[in-house]
PDB file of C-alpha atoms in Angstrom:
ATOM      1  CA  MET Y1110      72.524  67.956  63.617  1.00  0.00           C
ATOM      2  CA  PRO Y1111      75.917  68.929  62.463  1.00  0.00           C
ATOM      3  CA  ASP Y1112      78.511  66.332  62.843  1.00  0.00           C
ATOM      4  CA  GLU Y1113      80.842  68.101  65.038  1.00  0.00           C
ATOM      5  CA  LEU Y1114      78.210  68.054  67.787  1.00  0.00           C
ATOM      6  CA  GLY Y1115      78.643  64.325  68.916  1.00  0.00           C
ATOM      7  CA  ARG Y1116      75.631  62.379  69.956  1.00  0.00           C
ATOM      8  CA  HIS Y1117      75.600  64.516  73.447  1.00  0.00           C
ATOM      9  CA  PHE Y1118      75.980  67.904  73.865  1.00  0.00           C
ATOM     10  CA  THR Y1119      75.063  71.175  75.889  1.00  0.00           C
ATOM     11  CA  VAL Y1120      72.487  73.782  74.258  1.00  0.00           C
ATOM     12  CA  THR Y1121      75.308  76.082  74.372  1.00  0.00           C
ATOM     13  CA  GLN Y1122      77.046  74.233  72.693  1.00  0.00           C
ATOM     14  CA  ALA Y1123      74.518  73.646  69.859  1.00  0.00           C
ATOM     15  CA  ALA Y1124      73.874  77.663  69.977  1.00  0.00           C
ATOM     16  CA  ALA Y1125      77.702  78.062  69.444  1.00  0.00           C
ATOM     17  CA  VAL Y1126      77.050  76.032  65.965  1.00  0.00           C
ATOM     18  CA  GLY Y1127      74.180  78.376  64.933  1.00  0.00           C
ATOM     19  CA  ILE Y1128      71.319  75.541  66.204  1.00  0.00           C
ATOM     20  CA  GLY Y1129      68.543  77.913  67.961  1.00  0.00           C
ATOM     21  CA  ARG Y1130      66.314  76.782  70.866  1.00  0.00           C
ATOM     22  CA  GLY Y1131      63.527  75.167  69.091  1.00  0.00           C
ATOM     23  CA  ARG Y1132      65.771  72.853  67.575  1.00  0.00           C
ATOM     24  CA  ALA Y1133      67.437  72.320  70.483  1.00  0.00           C
ATOM     25  CA  GLY Y1134      64.329  71.759  72.147  1.00  0.00           C
ATOM     26  CA  ALA Y1135      62.454  69.455  69.766  1.00  0.00           C
ATOM     27  CA  ARG Y1136      61.311  66.050  71.083  1.00  0.00           C
ATOM     28  CA  ASP Y1137      63.446  63.872  68.811  1.00  0.00           C
ATOM     29  CA  LEU Y1138      66.089  65.039  71.143  1.00  0.00           C
ATOM     30  CA  ASP Y1139      66.692  63.253  74.511  1.00  0.00           C
ATOM     31  CA  ARG Y1140      67.237  64.951  77.590  1.00  0.00           C
ATOM     32  CA  PRO Y1141      69.400  62.944  79.803  1.00  0.00           C
ATOM     33  CA  PHE Y1142      70.311  66.017  82.105  1.00  0.00           C
ATOM     34  CA  ARG Y1143      69.368  69.395  82.380  1.00  0.00           C
ATOM     35  CA  GLY Y1144      71.265  71.588  79.477  1.00  0.00           C
ATOM     36  CA  VAL Y1145      71.833  68.298  77.893  1.00  0.00           C
ATOM     37  CA  ARG Y1146      70.604  67.097  74.626  1.00  0.00           C
ATOM     38  CA  SER Y1147      71.376  63.530  73.114  1.00  0.00           C
ATOM     39  CA  VAL Y1148      70.633  62.018  69.543  1.00  0.00           C
ATOM     40  CA  ALA Y1149      68.911  59.090  71.099  1.00  0.00           C
ATOM     41  CA  ARG Y1150      68.397  57.954  74.784  1.00  0.00           C
ATOM     42  CA  ALA Y1151      71.641  55.961  76.344  1.00  0.00           C
ATOM     43  CA  GLU Y1152      71.216  52.316  76.282  1.00  0.00           C
ATOM     44  CA  THR Y1153      73.791  51.419  78.736  1.00  0.00           C
ATOM     45  CA  PRO Y1154      74.957  52.659  81.543  1.00  0.00           C
ATOM     46  CA  LEU Y1155      78.175  53.954  80.287  1.00  0.00           C
ATOM     47  CA  ASP Y1156      76.270  55.457  77.383  1.00  0.00           C
ATOM     48  CA  ARG Y1157      74.882  57.737  80.251  1.00  0.00           C
ATOM     49  CA  VAL Y1158      77.702  58.975  81.783  1.00  0.00           C
ATOM     50  CA  THR Y1159      78.920  59.886  78.398  1.00  0.00           C
ATOM     51  CA  ALA Y1160      76.003  61.898  77.689  1.00  0.00           C
ATOM     52  CA  LEU Y1161      77.169  63.713  81.349  1.00  0.00           C
ATOM     53  CA  VAL Y1162      80.682  64.758  79.918  1.00  0.00           C
ATOM     54  CA  PRO Y1163      79.482  67.754  78.249  1.00  0.00           C
ATOM     55  CA  ARG Y1164      78.250  69.567  81.532  1.00  0.00           C
ATOM     56  CA  LEU Y1165      81.891  68.828  83.347  1.00  0.00           C
ATOM     57  CA  HIS Y1166      83.752  71.939  83.970  1.00  0.00           C
ATOM     58  CA  ARG Y1167      87.353  71.493  84.921  1.00  0.00           C
ATOM     59  CA  GLY Y1168      88.104  70.038  87.625  1.00  0.00           C
ATOM     60  CA  GLN Y1169      85.084  68.067  87.993  1.00  0.00           C
ATOM     61  CA  LEU Y1170      85.911  64.181  87.497  1.00  0.00           C
ATOM     62  CA  ILE Y1171      83.772  60.814  87.309  1.00  0.00           C
ATOM     63  CA  GLY Y1172      84.422  59.410  90.605  1.00  0.00           C
ATOM     64  CA  GLY Y1173      83.840  56.086  93.070  1.00  0.00           C
ATOM     65  CA  GLU Y1174      81.406  53.700  91.597  1.00  0.00           C
ATOM     66  CA  THR Y1175      81.297  54.963  88.515  1.00  0.00           C
ATOM     67  CA  ALA Y1176      84.989  55.383  87.966  1.00  0.00           C
ATOM     68  CA  MET Y1177      85.276  51.830  88.575  1.00  0.00           C
ATOM     69  CA  ARG Y1178      83.041  50.548  86.571  1.00  0.00           C
ATOM     70  CA  VAL Y1179      84.027  52.773  83.361  1.00  0.00           C
ATOM     71  CA  TRP Y1180      87.263  51.548  83.707  1.00  0.00           C
ATOM     72  CA  GLY Y1181      85.868  48.216  83.849  1.00  0.00           C
ATOM     73  CA  TYR Y1182      87.027  46.906  87.271  1.00  0.00           C
ATOM     74  CA  PRO Y1183      84.992  44.311  88.950  1.00  0.00           C
ATOM     75  CA  HIS Y1184      82.496  45.517  91.916  1.00  0.00           C
ATOM     76  CA  PRO Y1185      79.569  43.807  93.078  1.00  0.00           C
ATOM     77  CA  GLY Y1186      76.177  44.247  91.875  1.00  0.00           C
ATOM     78  CA  SER Y1187      74.372  45.552  88.341  1.00  0.00           C
ATOM     79  CA  TRP Y1188      75.270  48.635  86.576  1.00  0.00           C
ATOM     80  CA  SER Y1189      71.923  50.346  85.665  1.00  0.00           C
ATOM     81  CA  VAL Y1190      71.158  52.931  83.412  1.00  0.00           C
ATOM     82  CA  GLU Y1191      69.678  54.606  86.066  1.00  0.00           C
ATOM     83  CA  ALA Y1192      72.256  54.366  88.343  1.00  0.00           C
ATOM     84  CA  PRO Y1193      74.074  57.825  89.941  1.00  0.00           C
ATOM     85  CA  ILE Y1194      76.896  59.095  88.546  1.00  0.00           C
ATOM     86  CA  VAL Y1195      79.766  59.562  91.102  1.00  0.00           C
ATOM     87  CA  VAL Y1196      81.223  63.082  89.971  1.00  0.00           C
ATOM     88  CA  VAL Y1197      84.199  64.539  91.987  1.00  0.00           C
ATOM     89  CA  VAL Y1198      85.814  67.920  92.834  1.00  0.00           C
ATOM     90  CA  ALA Y1199      88.335  69.226  94.493  1.00  0.00           C
ATOM     91  CA  THR Y1200      88.032  69.717  98.248  1.00  0.00           C
ATOM     92  CA  GLY Y1201      87.097  73.542  98.525  1.00  0.00           C
ATOM     93  CA  SER Y1202      85.635  73.858  95.441  1.00  0.00           C
ATOM     94  CA  ALA Y1203      81.308  73.399  95.042  1.00  0.00           C
ATOM     95  CA  ARG Y1204      79.916  69.812  94.904  1.00  0.00           C
ATOM     96  CA  VAL Y1205      78.061  68.919  91.982  1.00  0.00           C
ATOM     97  CA  ARG Y1206      74.537  69.072  91.937  1.00  0.00           C
ATOM     98  CA  ARG Y1207      72.294  67.625  89.430  1.00  0.00           C
ATOM     99  CA  ARG Y1208      69.668  65.523  89.060  1.00  0.00           C
ATOM    100  CA  GLY Y1209      71.105  61.635  88.743  1.00  0.00           C
ATOM    101  CA  VAL Y1210      74.373  62.778  90.041  1.00  0.00           C
ATOM    102  CA  THR Y1211      76.182  62.090  93.315  1.00  0.00           C
ATOM    103  CA  GLY Y1212      78.502  65.064  94.039  1.00  0.00           C
ATOM    104  CA  ARG Y1213      82.136  63.975  96.041  1.00  0.00           C
ATOM    105  CA  ARG Y1214      85.089  65.837  97.082  1.00  0.00           C
ATOM    106  CA  LEU Y1215      89.109  65.081  97.017  1.00  0.00           C
ATOM    107  CA  ALA Y1216      91.503  66.271  98.671  1.00  0.00           C
ATOM    108  CA  GLU Y1217      94.355  67.889  96.100  1.00  0.00           C
ATOM    109  CA  GLY Y1218      96.952  65.085  95.408  1.00  0.00           C
ATOM    110  CA  ARG Y1219      94.787  62.271  95.955  1.00  0.00           C
ATOM    111  CA  THR Y1220      93.554  61.618  92.691  1.00  0.00           C
ATOM    112  CA  HIS Y1221      95.683  61.337  89.174  1.00  0.00           C
ATOM    113  CA  PRO Y1222      93.204  62.407  86.217  1.00  0.00           C
ATOM    114  CA  TRP Y1223      92.537  60.475  83.161  1.00  0.00           C
ATOM    115  CA  ARG Y1224      90.801  60.511  79.853  1.00  0.00           C
ATOM    116  CA  ILE Y1225      89.004  57.213  78.659  1.00  0.00           C
ATOM    117  CA  GLY Y1226      87.055  57.524  75.475  1.00  0.00           C
ATOM    118  CA  GLY Y1227      86.804  61.382  76.397  1.00  0.00           C
ATOM    119  CA  ILE Y1228      85.502  60.875  79.872  1.00  0.00           C
ATOM    120  CA  PRO Y1229      87.393  63.011  82.096  1.00  0.00           C
ATOM    121  CA  VAL Y1230      88.301  60.439  85.298  1.00  0.00           C
ATOM    122  CA  ILE Y1231      90.228  59.523  88.604  1.00  0.00           C
ATOM    123  CA  ASP Y1232      92.526  56.663  88.559  1.00  0.00           C
ATOM    124  CA  PRO Y1233      91.762  53.105  89.957  1.00  0.00           C
ATOM    125  CA  VAL Y1234      93.028  53.258  92.826  1.00  0.00           C
ATOM    126  CA  ALA Y1235      91.712  56.504  94.185  1.00  0.00           C
ATOM    127  CA  ALA Y1236      88.383  54.952  92.536  1.00  0.00           C
ATOM    128  CA  LEU Y1237      88.637  51.726  94.542  1.00  0.00           C
ATOM    129  CA  PHE Y1238      89.750  53.328  97.947  1.00  0.00           C
ATOM    130  CA  MET Y1239      86.276  55.995  97.023  1.00  0.00           C
ATOM    131  CA  CYS Y1240      84.081  52.347  97.347  1.00  0.00           C
ATOM    132  CA  ALA Y1241      86.546  51.020 100.170  1.00  0.00           C
ATOM    133  CA  ALA Y1242      84.003  51.485 103.058  1.00  0.00           C
ATOM    134  CA  THR Y1243      81.024  49.665 100.983  1.00  0.00           C
ATOM    135  CA  LEU Y1244      82.777  46.911 100.304  1.00  0.00           C
ATOM    136  CA  THR Y1245      83.452  43.944 102.495  1.00  0.00           C
ATOM    137  CA  VAL Y1246      87.141  42.580 102.410  1.00  0.00           C
ATOM    138  CA  ASP Y1247      86.811  40.100  99.799  1.00  0.00           C
ATOM    139  CA  GLN Y1248      85.353  42.285  97.571  1.00  0.00           C
ATOM    140  CA  VAL Y1249      88.364  44.586  97.895  1.00  0.00           C
ATOM    141  CA  VAL Y1250      90.572  41.727  97.141  1.00  0.00           C
ATOM    142  CA  ILE Y1251      88.730  41.001  93.990  1.00  0.00           C
ATOM    143  CA  ALA Y1252      89.499  44.373  93.290  1.00  0.00           C
ATOM    144  CA  LEU Y1253      92.771  44.255  94.153  1.00  0.00           C
ATOM    145  CA  ASP Y1254      93.655  41.313  91.885  1.00  0.00           C
ATOM    146  CA  ALA Y1255      92.123  42.920  88.688  1.00  0.00           C
ATOM    147  CA  LEU Y1256      94.059  46.163  89.662  1.00  0.00           C
ATOM    148  CA  ILE Y1257      97.726  44.221  90.390  1.00  0.00           C
ATOM    149  CA  SER Y1258      96.781  41.630  87.128  1.00  0.00           C
ATOM    150  CA  THR Y1259      98.988  42.132  83.956  1.00  0.00           C
ATOM    151  CA  ALA Y1260      96.283  39.876  81.894  1.00  0.00           C
ATOM    152  CA  ASP Y1261      95.364  41.364  78.563  1.00  0.00           C
ATOM    153  CA  ASN Y1262      92.618  38.852  78.570  1.00  0.00           C
ATOM    154  CA  TYR Y1263      90.796  40.138  82.416  1.00  0.00           C
ATOM    155  CA  PRO Y1264      87.074  40.624  80.993  1.00  0.00           C
ATOM    156  CA  GLY Y1265      86.028  43.861  80.940  1.00  0.00           C
ATOM    157  CA  LEU Y1266      89.107  45.793  82.078  1.00  0.00           C
ATOM    158  CA  ARG Y1267      89.947  48.994  79.598  1.00  0.00           C
ATOM    159  CA  PRO Y1268      92.898  48.457  77.618  1.00  0.00           C
ATOM    160  CA  GLY Y1269      95.847  51.308  77.678  1.00  0.00           C
ATOM    161  CA  ARG Y1270      94.814  51.104  82.012  1.00  0.00           C
ATOM    162  CA  PRO Y1271      97.655  51.806  84.611  1.00  0.00           C
ATOM    163  CA  SER Y1272      99.862  49.081  85.394  1.00  0.00           C
ATOM    164  CA  LEU Y1273      99.956  48.416  89.109  1.00  0.00           C
ATOM    165  CA  THR Y1274     101.903  46.488  91.751  1.00  0.00           C
ATOM    166  CA  VAL Y1275     101.043  45.980  95.324  1.00  0.00           C
ATOM    167  CA  THR Y1276     103.859  48.405  95.845  1.00  0.00           C
ATOM    168  CA  ASP Y1277     102.106  51.032  94.105  1.00  0.00           C
ATOM    169  CA  ILE Y1278      98.888  51.021  96.045  1.00  0.00           C
ATOM    170  CA  GLU Y1279     100.694  50.325  99.569  1.00  0.00           C
ATOM    171  CA  MET Y1280     102.453  54.310  98.261  1.00  0.00           C
ATOM    172  CA  ARG Y1281      99.037  55.215  97.546  1.00  0.00           C
ATOM    173  CA  LEU Y1282      97.616  54.213 101.307  1.00  0.00           C
ATOM    174  CA  GLN Y1283     100.451  56.298 102.893  1.00  0.00           C
ATOM    175  CA  VAL Y1284      99.890  59.532 101.058  1.00  0.00           C
ATOM    176  CA  TRP Y1285      96.089  58.943 101.581  1.00  0.00           C
ATOM    177  CA  GLY Y1286      96.488  58.447 105.428  1.00  0.00           C
ATOM    178  CA  ARG Y1287      93.074  57.229 107.379  1.00  0.00           C
ATOM    179  CA  PHE Y1288      90.228  57.251 105.240  1.00  0.00           C
ATOM    180  CA  PRO Y1289      86.594  54.863 105.418  1.00  0.00           C
ATOM    181  CA  GLY Y1290      87.637  51.374 104.313  1.00  0.00           C
ATOM    182  CA  SER Y1291      91.122  52.090 104.400  1.00  0.00           C
ATOM    183  CA  ARG Y1292      91.686  49.313 107.281  1.00  0.00           C
ATOM    184  CA  ARG Y1293      90.016  46.715 104.476  1.00  0.00           C
ATOM    185  CA  ILE Y1294      92.547  47.930 101.797  1.00  0.00           C
ATOM    186  CA  ARG Y1295      95.366  47.137 104.181  1.00  0.00           C
ATOM    187  CA  ASP Y1296      93.945  43.581 104.975  1.00  0.00           C
ATOM    188  CA  ALA Y1297      92.695  42.607 101.477  1.00  0.00           C
ATOM    189  CA  LEU Y1298      95.967  43.750 100.240  1.00  0.00           C
ATOM    190  CA  THR Y1299      97.753  40.914 102.296  1.00  0.00           C
ATOM    191  CA  ARG Y1300      95.413  38.577 100.217  1.00  0.00           C
ATOM    192  CA  ALA Y1301      95.868  40.168  96.978  1.00  0.00           C
ATOM    193  CA  ARG Y1302      97.948  38.067  94.580  1.00  0.00           C
ATOM    194  CA  GLU Y1303      99.358  38.913  91.192  1.00  0.00           C
ATOM    195  CA  GLY Y1304      98.552  36.766  87.590  1.00  0.00           C
ATOM    196  CA  ALA Y1305      94.227  36.798  88.438  1.00  0.00           C
ATOM    197  CA  GLU Y1306      92.446  36.487  85.175  1.00  0.00           C
ATOM    198  CA  SER Y1307      89.559  36.958  86.668  1.00  0.00           C
ATOM    199  CA  PRO Y1308      87.220  37.915  89.299  1.00  0.00           C
ATOM    200  CA  LYS Y1309      86.067  34.037  89.568  1.00  0.00           C
ATOM    201  CA  GLU Y1310      89.458  33.090  89.631  1.00  0.00           C
ATOM    202  CA  THR Y1311      90.202  35.067  92.885  1.00  0.00           C
ATOM    203  CA  GLU Y1312      87.044  33.638  94.212  1.00  0.00           C
ATOM    204  CA  THR Y1313      87.690  30.590  93.906  1.00  0.00           C
ATOM    205  CA  ARG Y1314      90.616  30.798  95.514  1.00  0.00           C
ATOM    206  CA  MET Y1315      89.305  32.712  98.376  1.00  0.00           C
ATOM    207  CA  LEU Y1316      86.752  30.281  99.190  1.00  0.00           C
ATOM    208  CA  ILE Y1317      89.533  27.243  99.137  1.00  0.00           C
ATOM    209  CA  VAL Y1318      91.705  29.030 101.853  1.00  0.00           C
ATOM    210  CA  ALA Y1319      88.407  29.699 103.390  1.00  0.00           C
ATOM    211  CA  ALA Y1320      87.790  25.854 103.322  1.00  0.00           C
ATOM    212  CA  GLY Y1321      90.938  25.533 105.696  1.00  0.00           C
ATOM    213  CA  LEU Y1322      92.958  24.700 102.649  1.00  0.00           C
ATOM    214  CA  PRO Y1323      96.431  25.691 101.302  1.00  0.00           C
ATOM    215  CA  GLU Y1324      96.622  28.585  99.129  1.00  0.00           C
ATOM    216  CA  PRO Y1325      97.569  27.365  95.555  1.00  0.00           C
ATOM    217  CA  VAL Y1326      99.601  28.738  93.772  1.00  0.00           C
ATOM    218  CA  VAL Y1327      97.752  31.590  91.038  1.00  0.00           C
ATOM    219  CA  GLN Y1328      99.082  30.817  87.378  1.00  0.00           C
ATOM    220  CA  TYR Y1329     101.325  28.346  87.518  1.00  0.00           C
ATOM    221  CA  GLU Y1330     103.551  27.628  84.308  1.00  0.00           C
ATOM    222  CA  ILE Y1331     103.852  23.710  83.512  1.00  0.00           C
ATOM    223  CA  HIS Y1332     106.969  22.921  81.241  1.00  0.00           C
ATOM    224  CA  GLU Y1333     108.417  19.971  80.020  1.00  0.00           C
ATOM    225  CA  ASN Y1334     111.911  19.629  78.783  1.00  0.00           C
ATOM    226  CA  GLY Y1335     112.151  23.178  78.651  1.00  0.00           C
ATOM    227  CA  LEU Y1336     108.758  24.591  77.034  1.00  0.00           C
ATOM    228  CA  LEU Y1337     105.893  25.139  78.246  1.00  0.00           C
ATOM    229  CA  LEU Y1338     102.724  22.628  78.176  1.00  0.00           C
ATOM    230  CA  ALA Y1339      99.843  24.465  80.304  1.00  0.00           C
ATOM    231  CA  ARG Y1340      99.326  27.337  82.167  1.00  0.00           C
ATOM    232  CA  SER Y1341      96.841  26.299  85.677  1.00  0.00           C
ATOM    233  CA  ASP Y1342      94.205  29.015  86.811  1.00  0.00           C
ATOM    234  CA  MET Y1343      95.608  27.526  90.106  1.00  0.00           C
ATOM    235  CA  ALA Y1344      97.866  24.702  91.147  1.00  0.00           C
ATOM    236  CA  TYR Y1345      99.546  22.727  93.665  1.00  0.00           C
ATOM    237  CA  PRO Y1346     102.869  22.019  91.707  1.00  0.00           C
ATOM    238  CA  SER Y1347     104.313  19.884  94.652  1.00  0.00           C
ATOM    239  CA  LEU Y1348     100.911  17.508  94.529  1.00  0.00           C
ATOM    240  CA  ARG Y1349     100.619  17.639  90.357  1.00  0.00           C
ATOM    241  CA  ILE Y1350      97.170  19.264  90.918  1.00  0.00           C
ATOM    242  CA  ALA Y1351      95.980  21.934  88.599  1.00  0.00           C
ATOM    243  CA  ILE Y1352      92.894  23.465  89.233  1.00  0.00           C
ATOM    244  CA  GLU Y1353      91.165  25.702  86.670  1.00  0.00           C
ATOM    245  CA  TYR Y1354      87.978  28.262  86.454  1.00  0.00           C
ATOM    246  CA  GLU Y1355      85.714  27.788  83.749  1.00  0.00           C
ATOM    247  CA  GLY Y1356      83.948  30.776  82.617  1.00  0.00           C
ATOM    248  CA  ASP Y1357      81.301  31.226  80.029  1.00  0.00           C
ATOM    249  CA  GLY Y1358      84.505  31.947  77.329  1.00  0.00           C
ATOM    250  CA  HIS Y1359      84.993  28.462  78.193  1.00  0.00           C
ATOM    251  CA  ARG Y1360      81.861  27.034  76.962  1.00  0.00           C
ATOM    252  CA  THR Y1361      80.478  29.416  74.576  1.00  0.00           C
ATOM    253  CA  SER Y1362      83.902  29.351  72.615  1.00  0.00           C
ATOM    254  CA  ARG Y1363      84.587  25.689  70.393  1.00  0.00           C
ATOM    255  CA  ASP Y1364      88.356  26.578  70.036  1.00  0.00           C
ATOM    256  CA  GLN Y1365      88.624  27.480  73.594  1.00  0.00           C
ATOM    257  CA  TRP Y1366      86.697  24.294  74.755  1.00  0.00           C
ATOM    258  CA  ARG Y1367      88.251  21.985  72.049  1.00  0.00           C
ATOM    259  CA  ARG Y1368      92.087  23.318  73.755  1.00  0.00           C
ATOM    260  CA  ASP Y1369      90.863  23.170  77.336  1.00  0.00           C
ATOM    261  CA  ILE Y1370      89.849  19.301  76.468  1.00  0.00           C
ATOM    262  CA  GLN Y1371      93.330  18.941  74.516  1.00  0.00           C
ATOM    263  CA  ARG Y1372      95.068  20.981  77.956  1.00  0.00           C
ATOM    264  CA  GLN Y1373      93.554  18.596  80.195  1.00  0.00           C
ATOM    265  CA  ARG Y1374      94.381  15.264  77.983  1.00  0.00           C
ATOM    266  CA  GLU Y1375      97.872  16.116  77.858  1.00  0.00           C
ATOM    267  CA  LEU Y1376      98.451  17.088  81.903  1.00  0.00           C
ATOM    268  CA  GLU Y1377      96.436  13.939  83.011  1.00  0.00           C
ATOM    269  CA  ASP Y1378      98.781  11.991  80.909  1.00  0.00           C
ATOM    270  CA  ARG Y1379     101.629  13.256  82.903  1.00  0.00           C
ATOM    271  CA  GLY Y1380     100.239  12.432  85.574  1.00  0.00           C
ATOM    272  CA  TRP Y1381      98.421  15.779  86.780  1.00  0.00           C
ATOM    273  CA  ILE Y1382      95.219  15.818  88.407  1.00  0.00           C
ATOM    274  CA  VAL Y1383      92.768  18.363  87.024  1.00  0.00           C
ATOM    275  CA  ILE Y1384      89.793  19.684  88.586  1.00  0.00           C
ATOM    276  CA  ARG Y1385      87.818  21.853  86.672  1.00  0.00           C
ATOM    277  CA  VAL Y1386      85.663  24.523  88.286  1.00  0.00           C
ATOM    278  CA  THR Y1387      82.186  26.163  87.375  1.00  0.00           C
ATOM    279  CA  GLN Y1388      79.973  28.771  88.769  1.00  0.00           C
ATOM    280  CA  LEU Y1389      77.505  25.980  90.130  1.00  0.00           C
ATOM    281  CA  ASP Y1390      80.498  24.439  92.468  1.00  0.00           C
ATOM    282  CA  LEU Y1391      80.470  28.325  94.336  1.00  0.00           C
ATOM    283  CA  ALA Y1392      77.553  28.527  95.048  1.00  0.00           C
ATOM    284  CA  ASP Y1393      77.657  25.040  97.282  1.00  0.00           C
ATOM    285  CA  THR Y1394      81.153  24.825  98.042  1.00  0.00           C
ATOM    286  CA  ARG Y1395      81.076  21.706  99.932  1.00  0.00           C
ATOM    287  CA  PRO Y1396      81.851  19.081  96.922  1.00  0.00           C
ATOM    288  CA  LEU Y1397      84.394  20.856  94.906  1.00  0.00           C
ATOM    289  CA  MET Y1398      86.050  21.376  98.571  1.00  0.00           C
ATOM    290  CA  ASP Y1399      85.843  17.457  99.325  1.00  0.00           C
ATOM    291  CA  ARG Y1400      87.023  16.951  95.638  1.00  0.00           C
ATOM    292  CA  ILE Y1401      90.078  18.822  95.954  1.00  0.00           C
ATOM    293  CA  ARG Y1402      90.927  17.031 100.006  1.00  0.00           C
ATOM    294  CA  ARG Y1403      90.076  13.404  97.871  1.00  0.00           C
ATOM    295  CA  ALA Y1404      93.128  14.505  95.078  1.00  0.00           C
ATOM    296  CA  MET Y1405      95.510  15.738  98.091  1.00  0.00           C
ATOM    297  CA  ALA Y1406      95.120  12.619  99.827  1.00  0.00           C
ATOM    298  CA  SER Y1407      95.533  10.429  96.990  1.00  0.00           C
ATOM    299  CA  ARG Y1408      99.354  12.305  96.096  1.00  0.00           C
ATOM    300  CA  ARG Y1409     100.240  10.691 100.326  1.00  0.00           C
TER     301      ARG Y1409
END
């Protein structure tokens, strides 16, 4: 196939460059959607979304859960190739009706269109608002922490995403007014914190608070003689207790693992208690919470 068609194209686009229906209907081409041909079957959910793009008309945008995942923001559950793709249109327009697609409507002014790698998509705040009714408050907090995070190492997030603050989200709530899940967004906003660098950091913080312990400071910078010694995922500065969530990146990266050990030694040499947390601790939180309580008691 001509390179100008790309990996995904419509039968109409193929005809425009001289490809007849016989070639466009050949068995070596995949048919992800009616009227669309792909040079290979989609191996990832994102590739399948990309395959739909040639069939989208002006004003049709990827939205809802699909948009959250295209942006890379945390959303519960796994994203499969077979998952329905949410496509939104303005109120008053006909919903998209196509196999494998869920059509939704959004009122004018509720979203800001973006393009991500050629995919027309709604902005992250609108995407979260569309999902709010299907999420728990804790899940919304995790998503909000990601939306307002300025970390360039937050796993999965797309580079070039919009910079957002709690105030920005509050202003969008005023524009949207009441909608399914709006109360959850408002409740979760009071618990969202800037600085989180992963969903697991947010989950750890929420579990600590749910256990009746004081909320730790997020991404606390520890200085010595005016120089930055370390930045802890969470900390109780007055008690000199640091809490570090160890994700898979800390385990699989040799250099990261070595830096973690060195930093822990430096903090402990200066009188800090360092509590390292893994996914196993989040599955049964009692031992972790007891460890934090003992550390706090030792400072009194």
